[in-house]
XYZ file of C-alpha atoms in Angstrom:
134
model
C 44.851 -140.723 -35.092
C 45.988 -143.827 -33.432
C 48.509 -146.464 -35.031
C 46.101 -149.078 -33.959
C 43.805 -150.627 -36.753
C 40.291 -149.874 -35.650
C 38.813 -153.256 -36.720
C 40.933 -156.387 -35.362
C 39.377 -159.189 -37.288
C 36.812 -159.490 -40.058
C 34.666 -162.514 -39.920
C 32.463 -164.241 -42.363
C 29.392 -165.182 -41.052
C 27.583 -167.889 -43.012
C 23.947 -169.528 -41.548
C 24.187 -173.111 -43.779
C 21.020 -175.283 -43.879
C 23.145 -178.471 -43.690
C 25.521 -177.230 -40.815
C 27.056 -180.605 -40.114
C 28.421 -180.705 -43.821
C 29.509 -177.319 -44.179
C 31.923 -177.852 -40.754
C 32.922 -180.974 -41.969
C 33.826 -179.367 -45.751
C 35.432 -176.170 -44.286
C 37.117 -178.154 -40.936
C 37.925 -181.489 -42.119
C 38.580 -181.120 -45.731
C 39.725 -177.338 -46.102
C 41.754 -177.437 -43.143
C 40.539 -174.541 -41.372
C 41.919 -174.811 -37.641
C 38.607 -174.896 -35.454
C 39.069 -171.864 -32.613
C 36.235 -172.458 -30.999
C 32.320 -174.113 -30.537
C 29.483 -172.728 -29.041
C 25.888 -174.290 -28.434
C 22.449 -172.259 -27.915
C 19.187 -173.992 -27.409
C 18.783 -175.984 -30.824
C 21.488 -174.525 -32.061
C 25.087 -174.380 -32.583
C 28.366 -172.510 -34.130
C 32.042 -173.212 -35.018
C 34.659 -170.475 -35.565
C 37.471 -171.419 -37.877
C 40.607 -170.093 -38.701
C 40.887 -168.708 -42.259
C 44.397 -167.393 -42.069
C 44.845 -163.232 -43.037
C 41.769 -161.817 -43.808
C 41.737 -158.769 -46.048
C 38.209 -157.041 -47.536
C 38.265 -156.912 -51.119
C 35.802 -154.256 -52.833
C 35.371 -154.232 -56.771
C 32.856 -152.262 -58.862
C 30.697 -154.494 -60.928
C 32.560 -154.156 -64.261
C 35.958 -155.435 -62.630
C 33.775 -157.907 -60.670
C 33.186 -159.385 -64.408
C 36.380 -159.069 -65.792
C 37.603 -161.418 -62.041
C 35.155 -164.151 -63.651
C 35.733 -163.391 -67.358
C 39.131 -164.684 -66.198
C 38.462 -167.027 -63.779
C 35.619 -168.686 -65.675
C 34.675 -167.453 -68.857
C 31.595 -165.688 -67.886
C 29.829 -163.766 -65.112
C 29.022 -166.291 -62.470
C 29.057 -164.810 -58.776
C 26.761 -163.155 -57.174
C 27.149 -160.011 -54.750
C 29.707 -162.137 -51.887
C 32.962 -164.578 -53.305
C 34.918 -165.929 -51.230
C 38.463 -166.351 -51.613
C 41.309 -168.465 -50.000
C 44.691 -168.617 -50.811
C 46.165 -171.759 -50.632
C 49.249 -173.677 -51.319
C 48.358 -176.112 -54.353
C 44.923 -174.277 -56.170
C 45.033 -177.557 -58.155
C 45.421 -180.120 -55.732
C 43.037 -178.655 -53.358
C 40.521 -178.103 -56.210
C 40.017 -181.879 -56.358
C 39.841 -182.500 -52.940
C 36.818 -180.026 -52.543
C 35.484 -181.339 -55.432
C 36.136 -184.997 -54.309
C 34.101 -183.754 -50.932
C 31.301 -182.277 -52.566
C 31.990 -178.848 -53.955
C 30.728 -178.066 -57.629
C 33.426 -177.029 -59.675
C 32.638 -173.895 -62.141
C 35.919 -173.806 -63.469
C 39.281 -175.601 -62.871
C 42.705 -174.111 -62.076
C 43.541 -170.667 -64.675
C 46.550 -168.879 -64.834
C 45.659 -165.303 -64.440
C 46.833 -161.713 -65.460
C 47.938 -161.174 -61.907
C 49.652 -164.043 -61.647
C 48.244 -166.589 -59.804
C 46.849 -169.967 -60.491
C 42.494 -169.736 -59.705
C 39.841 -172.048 -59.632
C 36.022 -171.509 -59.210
C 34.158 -173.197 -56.906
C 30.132 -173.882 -55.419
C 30.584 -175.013 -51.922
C 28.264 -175.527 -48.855
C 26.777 -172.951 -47.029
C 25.193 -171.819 -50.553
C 29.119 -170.095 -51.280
C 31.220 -168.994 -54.501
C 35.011 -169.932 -53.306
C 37.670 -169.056 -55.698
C 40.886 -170.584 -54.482
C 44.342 -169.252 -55.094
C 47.998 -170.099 -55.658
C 50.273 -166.791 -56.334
C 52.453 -168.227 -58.275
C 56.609 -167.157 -58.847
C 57.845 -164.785 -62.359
């Protein structure tokens, strides 16, 4: 077997009904780096930069126990999505200061990192991340 990782990139693929917001929350607000644009007839598609991207697979039980902790209760349905970011808290507010639903503010977790919960556009469940030091 080859040293080479057989998949190069994963990439999220979300269809939003209100495509102009959801570039301009993820883009302009988030900060993800825009790599490219595309246009089809009537339609169009930006791909943005989400740093490392890693697949995380939990069972259902520790699926709960990740919102137990995050939130207080089961909230997310079968796809989260999670970035890790500098300031969990800071960038919290600006989501939620462009739109974004928050479910549950910044928590200090068992594994040591500093989550929030939020609804954004393009009908997602972001948590958002600090790892934090000791």
């Amino acid at each position: 077997m080859s040293d080479e990782p057989a998949v190069r990139e994963l990439r999220l693929v979300v269809t939003a009904d209100d495509y102009d917001a959801a570039l301009h929350f993820y883009r302009d607000v988030l900060g993800l780096a825009e790599r490219g644009a595309f246009a089809s007839e009537g339609g169009r598609v930006t791909i943005l930069e989400a740093g490392r991207a890693t697949l995380e697979l939990t069972d259902p039980n520790h699926a709960a126990f990740i919102d137990d902790v995050e939130v207080g209760r089961r909230v997310a349905g079968h796809v989260r999505v999670a970035f890790q970011v500098d300031d969990s808290a800071a960038t919290t507010a600006r989501l939620a200061a462009a739109g974004a639903e928050v479910i549950a503010e910044p928590t200090r977790t068992p594994w040591n990192s500093l989550n929030s919960r939020l609804d954004a556009p393009g009908a997602l469940q972001l948590t958002l991340f600090t790892e934090l030091d000791g």
